[in-house]
Amino acid sequence: MTIEKKKLPAILGGLPSVTLSHDVSNKWPLLTDDDENGVLQIMRDGNISTHPIIRELEKVYAELTGQSYSLAHNNGTSALLAAFHSIGLKPGDEVLVPSATFWASILPMLWVGAVPVFCESESERMGIDPIDLEKKITPRTRAIVVVHLWGLPSKMTEIFDIAKKYDLKIIEDASHTHGAYWRDRPCGSLGDISIFSLQGDKLAPAGEGGILLCNKYEYYEKAVCLGDITRIIELQTPARRFAATSYGIKTRIAPISAAIGCNQLKNLNDHNKQRGQNIKYLSNKLEKLGFHTFLPPDHIKRVYFEYLIRYDETKYPLPIGLLAEALSKEGCQVAAPRYPLVHQQPFFTEGIFKDILRLPPECQLPEYETCSLPFTETANNSLLKLPSFPGPDNGILEQYAHAFEKVMKYSYEIVDRINESN
Ligand SMILES: Cc1ncc(COP(=O)(O)O)c(C=O)c1O
């Protein structure tokens, strides 16, 4: 191969830029002897259902967020269900939600009869759009779900103002923001009730697990009664009478997961630092090429659950699909965002949600079949997901930067070649 050919992008017959393995830089979760010893300790102690490590996990999350009450769950989904139940949502109550999130930020509310109302996401941080959500408030609106998507805290100043003005509760889904801060306040402390998922991909994973946090005893007590049979018996209030039944489900975390969750939280800052360093390094290079990498404003400390970048295909010759194909040929791992938009899913568009949300016929429901969020739909199609590089940089970041530079430099040639071959 001639030197000239070597310089070409792989899609035009050149050599791929990314030759180093992703195994080092993109291995996650990072489990060590400490995790293993934590798990072994539970097994040796023999209490594999209610071990005190669960309380330890709750304590460290209460410390992280400064919240008075912390209740561990078997996953983030059940912590969200408990949150919707605990703020007292009733059948027919409406909750404003983003569509750009994992389904679990929304669907558990159907089990308490609450109706999700989908809102646009804003362009700066991809969180729920305060302007659109205010337009969608009706006399039935009771709450807002805030999700700090991919690790970037939402526009809380505006959201707090609206919540106060219309007397709405905030459920904060902080599943992507372990260790992030909004104006010196930790994510996980910004809602009337806040939750974290500790699922295996998360920034402080436990395998499966969730945490519910709040400052109001009333909410905590309701969450306990819903599904934590061990705790109901300990309540010093009349709610103790539910100790023989709960409210019908069981949401306790497994101690083995709690042990991993505790240990991973100890490493959270170091892990976040490594991801942050790697991603900022690459982001600075990609910004120069015209990509938007969601670097945070000064008053926000973001983290990187996932690394998403925005490409405005109207400004460049390459359509985004072809860009992704060319980068893949370079050896880059590029993909569409991990979650499809929730409002477009058959569960809503085909009316299946009604099987769960059994509201009387006179209850008005949003028209999910025709629900359209034009900004969010377009914005979602302009995103590319890259690896979040949680491990040490083995030189792969420079190779990624080179791959992007090469593809952007030769974008006219790539388009011409593809047109010729069609
Ligand atoms: C934003 C968000 N909310 C909620 C959840 C649900 O958590 P879990 O998987 O622990 O049930 C997840 C992910 O898994 C998530 O990404």
Short mmCIF file of C-alpha atoms and ligand atoms in Angstrom, two decimals:
data_model
loop_
_atom_site.label_atom_id
_atom_site.label_comp_id
_atom_site.label_asym_id
_atom_site.label_seq_id
_atom_site.Cartn_x
_atom_site.Cartn_y
_atom_site.Cartn_z
CA MET A 1 0.00 0.00 0.00
CA THR A 2 1.36 3.45 -0.87
CA ILE A 3 1.77 6.10 1.80
CA GLU A 4 -1.01 8.11 0.16
CA LYS A 5 -3.41 5.22 0.42
CA LYS A 6 -2.51 4.75 4.09
CA LYS A 7 -3.70 8.29 4.79
CA LEU A 8 -7.13 7.62 3.32
CA PRO A 9 -10.06 6.75 5.54
CA ALA A 10 -10.77 3.03 5.74
CA ILE A 11 -14.10 3.49 3.96
CA LEU A 12 -12.09 4.67 0.92
CA GLY A 13 -9.63 1.78 1.13
CA GLY A 14 -7.12 3.19 3.66
CA LEU A 15 -6.01 1.58 6.90
CA PRO A 16 -8.24 1.80 9.99
CA SER A 17 -7.08 4.32 12.61
CA VAL A 18 -8.16 2.40 15.70
CA THR A 19 -5.96 -0.65 16.05
CA LEU A 20 -5.63 -0.82 19.85
CA SER A 21 -7.97 -3.05 21.81
CA HIS A 22 -10.99 -1.54 23.57
CA ASP A 23 -10.57 -4.14 26.33
CA VAL A 24 -8.34 -1.92 28.47
CA SER A 25 -9.97 1.46 28.03
CA ASN A 26 -13.58 0.33 27.89
CA LYS A 27 -13.82 -2.43 30.47
CA TRP A 28 -16.72 -1.89 32.87
CA PRO A 29 -17.56 -2.57 35.65
CA LEU A 30 -14.15 -2.52 37.27
CA LEU A 31 -14.46 -5.22 39.93
CA THR A 32 -11.51 -5.86 42.21
CA ASP A 33 -10.43 -8.06 45.10
CA ASP A 34 -12.27 -5.65 47.40
CA ASP A 35 -15.57 -6.44 45.68
CA GLU A 36 -14.79 -10.14 45.85
CA ASN A 37 -13.90 -9.94 49.55
CA GLY A 38 -17.06 -7.98 50.27
CA VAL A 39 -19.18 -10.70 48.65
CA LEU A 40 -17.26 -13.49 50.40
CA GLN A 41 -17.79 -11.79 53.75
CA ILE A 42 -21.57 -11.91 53.26
CA MET A 43 -21.39 -15.59 52.36
CA ARG A 44 -19.19 -16.37 55.35
CA ASP A 45 -21.52 -14.45 57.65
CA GLY A 46 -24.33 -16.59 56.26
CA ASN A 47 -27.02 -13.89 56.29
CA ILE A 48 -27.67 -13.64 52.59
CA SER A 49 -31.08 -11.93 52.82
CA THR A 50 -31.00 -9.21 55.47
CA HIS A 51 -27.33 -8.65 56.22
CA PRO A 52 -26.49 -5.25 57.86
CA ILE A 53 -24.48 -4.34 54.75
CA ILE A 54 -27.83 -3.12 53.36
CA ARG A 55 -27.96 -0.46 56.10
CA GLU A 56 -24.36 0.43 55.37
CA LEU A 57 -25.28 0.99 51.71
CA GLU A 58 -28.18 3.21 52.73
CA LYS A 59 -25.91 5.17 55.07
CA VAL A 60 -23.27 5.88 52.45
CA TYR A 61 -25.90 7.10 49.98
CA ALA A 62 -27.47 9.31 52.65
CA GLU A 63 -24.00 10.76 53.26
CA LEU A 64 -23.31 11.24 49.55
CA THR A 65 -26.51 13.21 49.04
CA GLY A 66 -27.14 14.70 52.48
CA GLN A 67 -30.65 13.22 52.55
CA SER A 68 -32.24 12.16 55.84
CA TYR A 69 -33.87 8.94 54.64
CA SER A 70 -32.40 6.29 52.40
CA LEU A 71 -34.01 2.99 51.45
CA ALA A 72 -32.26 0.37 49.35
CA HIS A 73 -34.25 -1.45 46.65
CA ASN A 74 -33.68 -4.47 44.46
CA ASN A 75 -33.39 -2.17 41.44
CA GLY A 76 -33.95 1.40 40.29
CA THR A 77 -37.28 0.48 38.71
CA SER A 78 -38.80 -0.53 42.05
CA ALA A 79 -37.28 2.56 43.72
CA LEU A 80 -39.15 4.62 41.10
CA LEU A 81 -42.38 2.73 41.73
CA ALA A 82 -41.95 3.44 45.44
CA ALA A 83 -41.32 7.12 44.66
CA PHE A 84 -44.51 7.44 42.59
CA HIS A 85 -46.49 5.66 45.28
CA SER A 86 -44.96 7.66 48.14
CA ILE A 87 -45.74 11.13 46.81
CA GLY A 88 -49.37 10.04 46.81
CA LEU A 89 -50.18 9.94 43.09
CA LYS A 90 -53.78 8.93 42.47
CA PRO A 91 -55.47 7.41 39.39
CA GLY A 92 -55.74 10.01 36.65
CA ASP A 93 -53.05 12.30 38.09
CA GLU A 94 -50.69 13.54 35.39
CA VAL A 95 -46.91 13.49 35.59
CA LEU A 96 -44.69 15.44 33.18
CA VAL A 97 -41.90 13.24 31.85
CA PRO A 98 -39.12 13.35 29.27
CA SER A 99 -39.34 10.84 26.44
CA ALA A 100 -35.56 10.65 26.04
CA THR A 101 -34.83 8.33 28.94
CA PHE A 102 -34.91 4.68 29.95
CA TRP A 103 -38.51 3.41 30.18
CA ALA A 104 -38.19 2.82 33.94
CA SER A 105 -38.15 6.58 34.62
CA ILE A 106 -41.79 6.52 33.50
CA LEU A 107 -43.62 3.20 33.29
CA PRO A 108 -43.78 2.25 37.00
CA MET A 109 -46.17 5.18 37.56
CA LEU A 110 -48.84 3.34 35.55
CA TRP A 111 -49.13 0.85 38.43
CA VAL A 112 -50.42 3.61 40.70
CA GLY A 113 -52.75 4.89 37.98
CA ALA A 114 -50.73 7.99 37.09
CA VAL A 115 -50.66 9.22 33.51
CA PRO A 116 -47.35 10.20 31.89
CA VAL A 117 -47.40 13.33 29.75
CA PHE A 118 -44.42 13.38 27.41
CA CYS A 119 -42.42 16.59 27.10
CA GLU A 120 -39.66 17.77 24.81
CA SER A 121 -36.01 17.66 25.85
CA GLU A 122 -33.98 20.86 25.69
CA SER A 123 -30.93 21.09 23.48
CA GLU A 124 -28.32 22.30 25.96
CA ARG A 125 -28.32 19.37 28.39
CA MET A 126 -30.88 16.95 26.91
CA GLY A 127 -33.03 17.06 30.05
CA ILE A 128 -36.77 17.75 30.20
CA ASP A 129 -37.48 21.12 28.57
CA PRO A 130 -38.84 23.63 31.15
CA ILE A 131 -40.58 25.68 28.43
CA ASP A 132 -42.45 22.72 26.98
CA LEU A 133 -43.30 21.24 30.36
CA GLU A 134 -44.88 24.46 31.59
CA LYS A 135 -47.11 24.46 28.48
CA LYS A 136 -48.30 20.94 29.31
CA ILE A 137 -49.45 21.65 32.85
CA THR A 138 -53.17 21.03 33.42
CA PRO A 139 -55.31 21.05 36.59
CA ARG A 140 -54.50 17.32 36.89
CA THR A 141 -50.69 17.73 36.84
CA ARG A 142 -49.06 16.64 40.10
CA ALA A 143 -45.39 15.96 39.45
CA ILE A 144 -42.36 16.22 37.17
CA VAL A 145 -39.84 13.45 36.50
CA VAL A 146 -36.35 14.86 36.06
CA VAL A 147 -33.68 12.63 34.52
CA HIS A 148 -30.10 13.89 34.30
CA LEU A 149 -29.48 12.13 31.02
CA TRP A 150 -26.09 10.50 30.43
CA GLY A 151 -24.62 12.26 33.49
CA LEU A 152 -25.51 15.90 32.75
CA PRO A 153 -27.64 17.60 35.44
CA SER A 154 -30.91 19.06 34.12
CA LYS A 155 -31.98 22.72 34.06
CA MET A 156 -32.96 22.77 37.72
CA THR A 157 -33.31 26.54 38.23
CA GLU A 158 -36.23 26.68 35.81
CA ILE A 159 -37.66 23.34 36.95
CA PHE A 160 -37.61 24.37 40.63
CA ASP A 161 -39.36 27.64 39.75
CA ILE A 162 -42.13 25.86 37.83
CA ALA A 163 -42.56 23.20 40.53
CA LYS A 164 -42.97 25.94 43.13
CA LYS A 165 -45.32 28.04 41.01
CA TYR A 166 -47.71 25.15 40.26
CA ASP A 167 -47.17 23.17 43.46
CA LEU A 168 -45.72 20.11 41.72
CA LYS A 169 -43.54 17.41 43.25
CA ILE A 170 -40.19 16.52 41.66
CA ILE A 171 -39.09 12.92 41.26
CA GLU A 172 -35.39 12.99 40.48
CA ASP A 173 -34.06 10.02 38.56
CA ALA A 174 -30.34 10.33 39.27
CA SER A 175 -29.48 6.93 37.83
CA HIS A 176 -26.88 8.42 35.49
CA THR A 177 -25.37 10.93 37.91
CA HIS A 178 -23.58 9.24 40.80
CA GLY A 179 -21.13 11.92 41.89
CA ALA A 180 -22.48 14.82 39.78
CA TYR A 181 -23.35 18.24 41.22
CA TRP A 182 -25.73 21.01 40.29
CA ARG A 183 -24.69 24.34 41.89
CA ASP A 184 -22.83 22.56 44.72
CA ARG A 185 -25.81 20.33 45.41
CA PRO A 186 -25.29 16.63 44.74
CA CYS A 187 -27.55 14.91 42.24
CA GLY A 188 -29.71 12.60 44.29
CA SER A 189 -30.70 15.51 46.56
CA LEU A 190 -32.66 17.59 44.06
CA GLY A 191 -36.05 15.88 44.14
CA ASP A 192 -38.84 15.61 46.71
CA ILE A 193 -37.82 12.01 46.22
CA SER A 194 -34.64 11.03 44.39
CA ILE A 195 -33.56 7.63 43.19
CA PHE A 196 -30.43 5.94 41.85
CA SER A 197 -30.17 2.73 39.87
CA LEU A 198 -27.18 0.57 40.79
CA GLN A 199 -27.54 -1.74 37.77
CA GLY A 200 -24.30 -3.20 36.44
CA ASP A 201 -23.49 -0.50 33.84
CA LYS A 202 -23.99 2.39 36.21
CA LEU A 203 -21.23 4.57 37.67
CA ALA A 204 -21.42 2.84 41.07
CA PRO A 205 -22.84 -0.55 40.12
CA ALA A 206 -24.09 -3.24 42.46
CA GLY A 207 -25.21 -5.75 39.82
CA GLU A 208 -28.85 -5.04 40.57
CA GLY A 209 -29.95 -2.42 43.05
CA GLY A 210 -31.63 0.90 43.63
CA ILE A 211 -31.73 3.60 46.31
CA LEU A 212 -34.60 5.89 47.26
CA LEU A 213 -33.70 9.11 49.07
CA CYS A 214 -35.82 11.83 50.65
CA ASN A 215 -36.02 14.25 53.54
CA LYS A 216 -39.63 13.60 54.52
CA TYR A 217 -40.36 10.77 56.92
CA GLU A 218 -43.84 10.33 55.43
CA TYR A 219 -42.39 9.40 52.02
CA TYR A 220 -39.88 7.02 53.55
CA GLU A 221 -42.59 5.30 55.56
CA LYS A 222 -44.77 4.82 52.51
CA ALA A 223 -41.86 3.36 50.55
CA VAL A 224 -41.11 0.98 53.44
CA CYS A 225 -44.75 -0.15 53.61
CA LEU A 226 -44.91 -0.73 49.87
CA GLY A 227 -42.29 -3.41 49.78
CA ASP A 228 -39.72 -3.68 52.57
CA ILE A 229 -41.18 -6.23 54.92
CA THR A 230 -38.07 -6.25 57.17
CA ARG A 231 -38.42 -2.56 57.88
CA ILE A 232 -42.16 -2.35 58.45
CA ILE A 233 -41.83 -4.25 61.70
CA GLU A 234 -39.29 -1.70 62.90
CA LEU A 235 -41.57 1.30 62.35
CA GLN A 236 -42.56 3.09 65.55
CA THR A 237 -45.77 4.44 64.02
CA PRO A 238 -49.23 2.93 63.35
CA ALA A 239 -47.94 1.86 59.90
CA ARG A 240 -46.30 -1.03 61.74
CA ARG A 241 -49.63 -2.82 61.50
CA PHE A 242 -48.81 -3.66 57.86
CA ALA A 243 -45.85 -5.81 58.91
CA ALA A 244 -47.64 -9.04 58.08
CA THR A 245 -48.56 -8.00 54.54
CA SER A 246 -46.67 -5.00 53.11
CA TYR A 247 -48.63 -3.30 50.31
CA GLY A 248 -48.18 -6.29 48.10
CA ILE A 249 -44.70 -6.32 46.62
CA LYS A 250 -41.18 -7.05 47.81
CA THR A 251 -38.37 -4.69 46.93
CA ARG A 252 -35.49 -5.52 49.27
CA ILE A 253 -31.97 -5.55 47.81
CA ALA A 254 -29.82 -8.69 48.05
CA PRO A 255 -26.89 -8.22 50.47
CA ILE A 256 -24.40 -9.52 47.93
CA SER A 257 -25.40 -6.68 45.62
CA ALA A 258 -25.29 -4.24 48.53
CA ALA A 259 -21.71 -5.31 49.32
CA ILE A 260 -20.61 -4.57 45.76
CA GLY A 261 -22.58 -1.31 45.76
CA CYS A 262 -20.81 -0.13 48.94
CA ASN A 263 -17.40 -0.91 47.59
CA GLN A 264 -18.04 0.65 44.20
CA LEU A 265 -19.20 3.84 45.86
CA LYS A 266 -15.83 4.07 47.64
CA ASN A 267 -14.18 4.12 44.22
CA LEU A 268 -16.69 6.46 42.62
CA ASN A 269 -14.53 9.59 42.61
CA ASP A 270 -11.49 7.84 41.17
CA HIS A 271 -13.59 6.10 38.54
CA ASN A 272 -15.40 9.31 37.57
CA LYS A 273 -12.08 11.14 37.40
CA GLN A 274 -10.62 8.64 34.97
CA ARG A 275 -13.67 8.78 32.66
CA GLY A 276 -13.79 12.56 32.92
CA GLN A 277 -10.11 12.94 31.98
CA ASN A 278 -10.36 10.60 29.02
CA ILE A 279 -13.56 12.08 27.67
CA LYS A 280 -12.48 15.69 28.12
CA TYR A 281 -9.28 14.95 26.23
CA LEU A 282 -11.21 13.52 23.28
CA SER A 283 -13.98 16.11 23.52
CA ASN A 284 -11.52 18.99 23.14
CA LYS A 285 -10.32 17.44 19.89
CA LEU A 286 -13.83 16.70 18.61
CA GLU A 287 -15.10 20.20 19.44
CA LYS A 288 -12.41 21.59 17.10
CA LEU A 289 -13.83 19.43 14.33
CA GLY A 290 -17.33 20.86 14.88
CA PHE A 291 -18.89 18.20 17.12
CA HIS A 292 -20.85 19.26 20.19
CA THR A 293 -19.67 17.21 23.17
CA PHE A 294 -21.86 18.53 26.00
CA LEU A 295 -19.05 20.02 28.06
CA PRO A 296 -20.81 21.42 31.15
CA PRO A 297 -21.25 25.08 32.17
CA ASP A 298 -19.17 26.22 35.16
CA HIS A 299 -21.88 25.78 37.79
CA ILE A 300 -22.25 22.09 36.97
CA LYS A 301 -20.03 19.14 37.72
CA ARG A 302 -21.12 16.56 35.21
CA VAL A 303 -20.15 12.89 35.10
CA TYR A 304 -20.15 10.53 32.13
CA PHE A 305 -22.46 7.56 32.46
CA GLU A 306 -22.33 7.52 28.69
CA TYR A 307 -20.52 9.63 26.14
CA LEU A 308 -22.84 11.18 23.56
CA ILE A 309 -21.82 13.72 20.95
CA ARG A 310 -23.98 15.78 18.62
CA TYR A 311 -23.34 16.12 14.90
CA ASP A 312 -25.27 18.66 12.88
CA GLU A 313 -25.47 17.00 9.49
CA THR A 314 -26.97 20.12 7.92
CA LYS A 315 -23.57 21.83 8.27
CA TYR A 316 -21.37 19.15 6.72
CA PRO A 317 -21.29 17.02 3.58
CA LEU A 318 -21.60 13.66 5.36
CA PRO A 319 -25.04 12.50 6.48
CA ILE A 320 -24.87 11.09 10.02
CA GLY A 321 -25.46 7.49 8.91
CA LEU A 322 -22.54 7.62 6.54
CA LEU A 323 -20.39 9.35 9.16
CA ALA A 324 -21.13 6.50 11.59
CA GLU A 325 -20.35 3.93 8.91
CA ALA A 326 -17.04 5.60 8.03
CA LEU A 327 -16.06 5.80 11.72
CA SER A 328 -16.98 2.15 12.26
CA LYS A 329 -14.72 1.23 9.34
CA GLU A 330 -11.96 3.14 11.17
CA GLY A 331 -12.46 0.77 14.10
CA CYS A 332 -14.41 3.22 16.29
CA GLN A 333 -17.32 1.91 18.33
CA VAL A 334 -20.12 4.31 17.37
CA ALA A 335 -23.82 3.72 17.82
CA ALA A 336 -27.16 5.47 18.09
CA PRO A 337 -28.21 6.51 21.65
CA ARG A 338 -28.92 3.53 23.86
CA TYR A 339 -32.61 4.25 24.57
CA PRO A 340 -35.25 4.62 21.86
CA LEU A 341 -37.68 7.47 22.62
CA VAL A 342 -40.33 6.15 24.99
CA HIS A 343 -43.33 7.97 23.44
CA GLN A 344 -42.72 6.16 20.13
CA GLN A 345 -42.83 2.67 21.62
CA PRO A 346 -45.67 0.24 20.76
CA PHE A 347 -46.55 0.00 24.45
CA PHE A 348 -47.93 3.54 24.08
CA THR A 349 -48.69 3.90 20.36
CA GLU A 350 -50.70 0.65 20.23
CA GLY A 351 -52.60 1.45 23.42
CA ILE A 352 -51.19 -1.50 25.41
CA PHE A 353 -50.57 0.80 28.38
CA LYS A 354 -54.32 0.77 29.03
CA ASP A 355 -54.09 -2.87 30.19
CA ILE A 356 -51.99 -1.64 33.11
CA LEU A 357 -53.47 1.80 33.60
CA ARG A 358 -57.06 0.73 34.24
CA LEU A 359 -58.68 4.12 34.45
CA PRO A 360 -62.43 4.64 34.16
CA PRO A 361 -63.51 5.57 30.59
CA GLU A 362 -64.36 9.14 31.60
CA CYS A 363 -60.67 9.77 32.42
CA GLN A 364 -59.04 11.76 29.67
CA LEU A 365 -55.80 10.30 28.37
CA PRO A 366 -53.16 11.96 26.21
CA GLU A 367 -53.29 10.81 22.58
CA TYR A 368 -50.16 8.72 22.59
CA GLU A 369 -50.89 7.34 19.10
CA THR A 370 -50.28 10.78 17.62
CA CYS A 371 -47.92 12.20 20.25
CA SER A 372 -45.12 14.05 18.54
CA LEU A 373 -42.07 15.73 20.03
CA PRO A 374 -40.45 17.20 16.93
CA PHE A 375 -37.43 18.74 18.61
CA THR A 376 -36.57 15.64 20.65
CA GLU A 377 -37.06 13.34 17.67
CA THR A 378 -34.71 15.38 15.47
CA ALA A 379 -32.19 15.94 18.27
CA ASN A 380 -32.08 12.24 19.11
CA ASN A 381 -31.21 11.44 15.51
CA SER A 382 -28.25 13.80 15.64
CA LEU A 383 -26.54 11.96 18.50
CA LEU A 384 -23.75 9.41 18.35
CA LYS A 385 -22.74 7.26 21.28
CA LEU A 386 -19.03 6.56 21.75
CA PRO A 387 -17.40 4.35 24.37
CA SER A 388 -17.26 6.08 27.77
CA PHE A 389 -13.62 5.09 28.25
CA PRO A 390 -13.74 4.22 31.95
CA GLY A 391 -10.30 2.59 31.96
CA PRO A 392 -6.76 3.89 31.50
CA ASP A 393 -5.98 5.40 28.11
CA ASN A 394 -3.76 2.95 26.25
CA GLY A 395 -3.34 5.35 23.33
CA ILE A 396 -6.78 4.62 21.92
CA LEU A 397 -8.06 8.19 22.44
CA GLU A 398 -5.48 9.57 20.05
CA GLN A 399 -6.50 6.90 17.55
CA TYR A 400 -10.16 7.92 17.91
CA ALA A 401 -9.22 11.58 17.39
CA HIS A 402 -7.27 10.61 14.29
CA ALA A 403 -10.18 8.56 12.94
CA PHE A 404 -12.56 11.53 13.30
CA GLU A 405 -10.04 13.95 11.74
CA LYS A 406 -9.50 11.67 8.77
CA VAL A 407 -13.20 11.04 8.12
CA MET A 408 -14.09 14.73 8.41
CA LYS A 409 -11.18 15.76 6.18
CA TYR A 410 -12.22 13.37 3.44
CA SER A 411 -15.96 13.82 3.83
CA TYR A 412 -16.53 15.18 0.29
CA GLU A 413 -14.58 12.27 -1.19
CA ILE A 414 -16.57 9.78 0.89
CA VAL A 415 -19.88 11.23 -0.28
CA ASP A 416 -18.68 11.25 -3.93
CA ARG A 417 -17.50 7.65 -3.76
CA ILE A 418 -20.75 6.45 -2.23
CA ASN A 419 -22.77 8.37 -4.85
CA GLU A 420 -20.67 6.85 -7.65
CA SER A 421 -21.18 3.33 -6.34
CA ASN A 422 -24.98 3.75 -6.11
C1 LIG B 1 -32.45 6.70 33.73
C2 LIG B 1 -32.74 5.34 34.32
N1 LIG B 1 -33.74 5.23 35.20
C3 LIG B 1 -34.06 4.06 35.77
C4 LIG B 1 -33.35 2.92 35.46
C5 LIG B 1 -33.82 1.64 36.05
O1 LIG B 1 -32.95 1.08 36.89
P1 LIG B 1 -32.83 -0.50 37.08
O2 LIG B 1 -32.29 -1.09 35.83
O3 LIG B 1 -31.89 -0.60 38.24
O4 LIG B 1 -34.18 -1.01 37.41
C6 LIG B 1 -32.27 3.00 34.55
C7 LIG B 1 -31.42 1.89 34.16
O5 LIG B 1 -31.29 0.83 34.24
C8 LIG B 1 -31.97 4.24 33.96
O6 LIG B 1 -30.99 4.35 33.07
#
